[in-house]
XYZ file of C-alpha atoms in Angstrom:
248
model
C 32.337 -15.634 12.308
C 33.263 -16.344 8.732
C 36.124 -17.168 7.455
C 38.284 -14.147 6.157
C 40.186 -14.037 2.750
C 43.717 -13.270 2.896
C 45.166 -9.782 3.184
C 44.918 -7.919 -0.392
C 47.375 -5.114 -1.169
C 46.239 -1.757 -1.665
C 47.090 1.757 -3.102
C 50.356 -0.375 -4.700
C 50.904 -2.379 -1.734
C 51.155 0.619 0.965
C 47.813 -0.871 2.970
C 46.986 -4.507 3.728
C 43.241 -5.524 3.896
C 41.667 -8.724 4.870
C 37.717 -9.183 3.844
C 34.788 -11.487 4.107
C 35.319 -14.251 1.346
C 31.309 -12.982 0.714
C 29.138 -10.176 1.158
C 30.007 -6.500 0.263
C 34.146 -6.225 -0.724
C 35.943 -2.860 -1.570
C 38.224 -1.720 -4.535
C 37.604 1.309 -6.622
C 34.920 3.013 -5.044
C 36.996 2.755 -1.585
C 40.108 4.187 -3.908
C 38.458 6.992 -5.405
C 36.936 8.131 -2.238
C 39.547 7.474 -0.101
C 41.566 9.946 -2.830
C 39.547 12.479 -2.114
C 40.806 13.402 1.440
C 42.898 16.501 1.687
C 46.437 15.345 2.249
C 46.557 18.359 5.176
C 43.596 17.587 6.704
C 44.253 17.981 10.851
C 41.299 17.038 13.365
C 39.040 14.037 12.796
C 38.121 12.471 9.336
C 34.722 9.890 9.684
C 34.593 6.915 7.292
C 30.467 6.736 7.183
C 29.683 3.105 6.416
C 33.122 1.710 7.151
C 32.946 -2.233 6.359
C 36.429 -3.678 6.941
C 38.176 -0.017 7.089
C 39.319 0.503 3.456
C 38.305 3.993 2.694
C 39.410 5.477 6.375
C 42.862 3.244 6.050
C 43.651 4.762 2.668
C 42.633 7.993 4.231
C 45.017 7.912 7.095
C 48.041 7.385 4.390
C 47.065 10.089 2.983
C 46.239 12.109 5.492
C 48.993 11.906 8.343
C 48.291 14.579 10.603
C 44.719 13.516 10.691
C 42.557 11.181 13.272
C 40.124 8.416 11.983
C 36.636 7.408 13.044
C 35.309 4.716 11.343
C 31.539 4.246 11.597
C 29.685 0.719 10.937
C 27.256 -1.187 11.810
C 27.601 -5.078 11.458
C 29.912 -6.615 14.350
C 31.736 -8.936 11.695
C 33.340 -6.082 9.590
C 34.041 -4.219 12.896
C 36.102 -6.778 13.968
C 37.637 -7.202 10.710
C 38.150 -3.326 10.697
C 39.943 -3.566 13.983
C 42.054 -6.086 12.946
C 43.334 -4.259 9.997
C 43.764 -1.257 12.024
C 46.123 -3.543 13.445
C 48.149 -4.921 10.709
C 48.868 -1.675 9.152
C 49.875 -0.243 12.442
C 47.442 2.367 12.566
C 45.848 2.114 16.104
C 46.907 4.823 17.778
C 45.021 7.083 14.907
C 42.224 5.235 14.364
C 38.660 4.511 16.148
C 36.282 2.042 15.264
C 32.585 3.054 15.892
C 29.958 0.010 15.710
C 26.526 2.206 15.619
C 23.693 2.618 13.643
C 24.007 5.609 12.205
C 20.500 6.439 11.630
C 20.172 6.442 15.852
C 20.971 9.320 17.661
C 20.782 7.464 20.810
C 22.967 4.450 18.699
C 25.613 7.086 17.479
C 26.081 8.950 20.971
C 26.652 5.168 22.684
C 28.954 4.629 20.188
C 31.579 7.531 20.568
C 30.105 9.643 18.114
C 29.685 13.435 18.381
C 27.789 15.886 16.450
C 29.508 18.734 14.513
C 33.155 16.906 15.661
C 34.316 15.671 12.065
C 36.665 18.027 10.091
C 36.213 15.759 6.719
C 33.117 13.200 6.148
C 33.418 10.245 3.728
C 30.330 8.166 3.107
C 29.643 5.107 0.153
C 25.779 4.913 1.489
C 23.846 2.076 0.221
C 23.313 2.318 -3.566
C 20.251 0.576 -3.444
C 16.495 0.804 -2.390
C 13.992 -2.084 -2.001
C 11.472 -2.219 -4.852
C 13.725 -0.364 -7.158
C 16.478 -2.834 -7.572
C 17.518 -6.443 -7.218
C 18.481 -6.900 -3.105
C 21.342 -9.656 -2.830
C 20.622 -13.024 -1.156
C 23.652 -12.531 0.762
C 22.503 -10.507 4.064
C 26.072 -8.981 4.685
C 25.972 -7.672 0.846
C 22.192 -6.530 1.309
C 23.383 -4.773 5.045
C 26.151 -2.847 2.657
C 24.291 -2.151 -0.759
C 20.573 -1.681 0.688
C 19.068 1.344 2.557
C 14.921 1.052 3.418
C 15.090 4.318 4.427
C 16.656 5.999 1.071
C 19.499 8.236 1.345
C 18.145 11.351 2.612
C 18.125 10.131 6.216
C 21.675 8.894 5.699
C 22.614 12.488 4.692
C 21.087 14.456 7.280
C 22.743 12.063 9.612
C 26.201 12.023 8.337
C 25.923 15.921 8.307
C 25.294 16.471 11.949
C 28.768 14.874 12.520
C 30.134 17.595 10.349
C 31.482 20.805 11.495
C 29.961 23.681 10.351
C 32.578 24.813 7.099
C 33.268 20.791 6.966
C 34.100 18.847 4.063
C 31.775 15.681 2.283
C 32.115 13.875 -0.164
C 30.535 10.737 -1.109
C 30.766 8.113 -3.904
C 27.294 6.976 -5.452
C 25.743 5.481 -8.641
C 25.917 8.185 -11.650
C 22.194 6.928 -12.133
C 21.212 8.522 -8.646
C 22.812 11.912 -9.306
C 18.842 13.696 -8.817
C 18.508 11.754 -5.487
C 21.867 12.682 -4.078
C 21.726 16.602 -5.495
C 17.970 16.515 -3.701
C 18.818 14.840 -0.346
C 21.799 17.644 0.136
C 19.753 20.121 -0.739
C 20.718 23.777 0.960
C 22.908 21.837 3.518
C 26.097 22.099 1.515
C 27.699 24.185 -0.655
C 30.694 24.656 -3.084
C 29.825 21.301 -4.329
C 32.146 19.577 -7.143
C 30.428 17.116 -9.351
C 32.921 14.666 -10.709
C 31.560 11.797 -12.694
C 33.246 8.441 -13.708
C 33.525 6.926 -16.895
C 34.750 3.423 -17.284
C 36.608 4.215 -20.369
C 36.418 7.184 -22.709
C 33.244 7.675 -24.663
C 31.757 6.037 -22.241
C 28.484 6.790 -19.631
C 29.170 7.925 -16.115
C 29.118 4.848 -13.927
C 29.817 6.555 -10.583
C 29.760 10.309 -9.351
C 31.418 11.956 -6.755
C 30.217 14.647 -5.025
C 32.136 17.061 -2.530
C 30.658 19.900 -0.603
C 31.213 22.159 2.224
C 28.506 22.528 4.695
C 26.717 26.060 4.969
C 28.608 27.089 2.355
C 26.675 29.027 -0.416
C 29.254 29.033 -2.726
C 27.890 27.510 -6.552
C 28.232 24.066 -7.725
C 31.234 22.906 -10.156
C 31.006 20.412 -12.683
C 34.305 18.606 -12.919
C 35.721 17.139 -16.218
C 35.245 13.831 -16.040
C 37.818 10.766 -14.340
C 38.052 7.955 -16.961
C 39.145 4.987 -15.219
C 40.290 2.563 -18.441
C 41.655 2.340 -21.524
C 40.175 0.651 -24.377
C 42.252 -2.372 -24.113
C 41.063 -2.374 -20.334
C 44.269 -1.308 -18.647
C 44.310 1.762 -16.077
C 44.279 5.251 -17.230
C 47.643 6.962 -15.733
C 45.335 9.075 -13.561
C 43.708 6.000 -12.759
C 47.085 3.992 -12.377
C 48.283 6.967 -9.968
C 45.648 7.136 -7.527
C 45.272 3.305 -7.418
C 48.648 3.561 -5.753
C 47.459 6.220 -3.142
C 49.421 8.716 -5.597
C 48.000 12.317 -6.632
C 44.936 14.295 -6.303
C 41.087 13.809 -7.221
C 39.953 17.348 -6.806
């Protein structure tokens, strides 16, 4: 096993994370989704494509009432997950799942059951062979690279979501069509919110939030800018860096 780095503070030093020293590493993406979880939220919340546990740590801070699942695939950041499960004192909440999740048979030996989840968080991989640049590194490539696409991802992530559930996921603002066609009729009440690194600026990221059956409209949301123009954090930005206030 590789080496670790040593525990980073996040959401103003409230969590403590180790991570690989290479390969895929979280920081605002994990934030921003992470802020997205209903501070009320009771039953289970899933963390779909876990790594080292950022996004379903943050999410059990903000979220107290709440269980956590969180669902990955390569051994290494399980283990690393577990670990920090441990050093933030969060084991009795939360529930490491090392599956595939694109195997029925691979998500049922895990733990995993359909239509259980009351809130679904997913960072899919951003990337598809033959339409990007694929990482030499193959724990960044395992994060960052899907050779399926993301509509499989989707349709699995959604049939661990209880009918009237909550998604959201964080994706490239480049990818918008993709994500809007690989939902497709499965969710409703959707909220678009796109990212801006600083004002002016193009999206960089979306997020996208639905409820599933719904048939409520979608919502475009006026935009999150994360900087200033001298580079420093927005006060929005600022506040939900340390685990403080809402995203939706």
């Amino acid at each position: 096993m590789e080496k670790r780095s040593e525990a980073a503070a996040f959401l103003g030093g409230r969590l403590r994370l180790r991570q690989m020293p290479r390969g895929h590493r979280a920081g605002t993406d994990a934030v921003l989704l992470a802020a997205a979880t209903p501070a009320q939220t009771r039953g289970l919340i899933l963390d779909i494509g876990a790594g080292t546990g950022a996004v379903g740590l943050a999410a059990a801070l903000r979220a107290p009432a709440a269980t956590l699942g969180l669902v990955e695939i390569d051994p290494e950041s399980c283990a690393l997950a577990r670990e920090n499960i441990a050093t933030n004192a969060l084991a009795a909440r939360i529930r490491v799942h090392e599956a595939d999740l694109l195997s029925i048979a691979a998500r049922r030996a895990g733990g995993l059951e359909n239509e259980s989840a009351e809130v679904l968080l997913t960072n899919p991989p951003y990337l598809t062979p033959g339409r990007a640049r694929v990482s030499p590194d193959p724990r960044r490539a395992l994060a960052h690279v899907s050779a399926d696409g993301l509509e499989p991802w989707l349709r699995a992530c959604l049939a661990l979501l209880r009918p009237g559930g909550l998604f959201v996921m964080i994706h490239r603002a480049d990818a918008l069509a993709d994500c809007l066609a690989s939902v497709g009729t499965r969710l409703g009440a959707l909220a678009l919110l796109p990212v801006l690194p600083r004002e002016g600026e193009a999206a960089t990221r979306i997020l996208l939030r639905g409820l599933k059956g719904s048939k409520a409209p979608l919502s475009l949301l006026p935009p999150l800018v994360l900087h200033e123009a001298d580079g420093a954090f927005t006060p929005r930005a600022a506040a939900l860096n340390r685990g403080e206030g809402e995203l939706f």
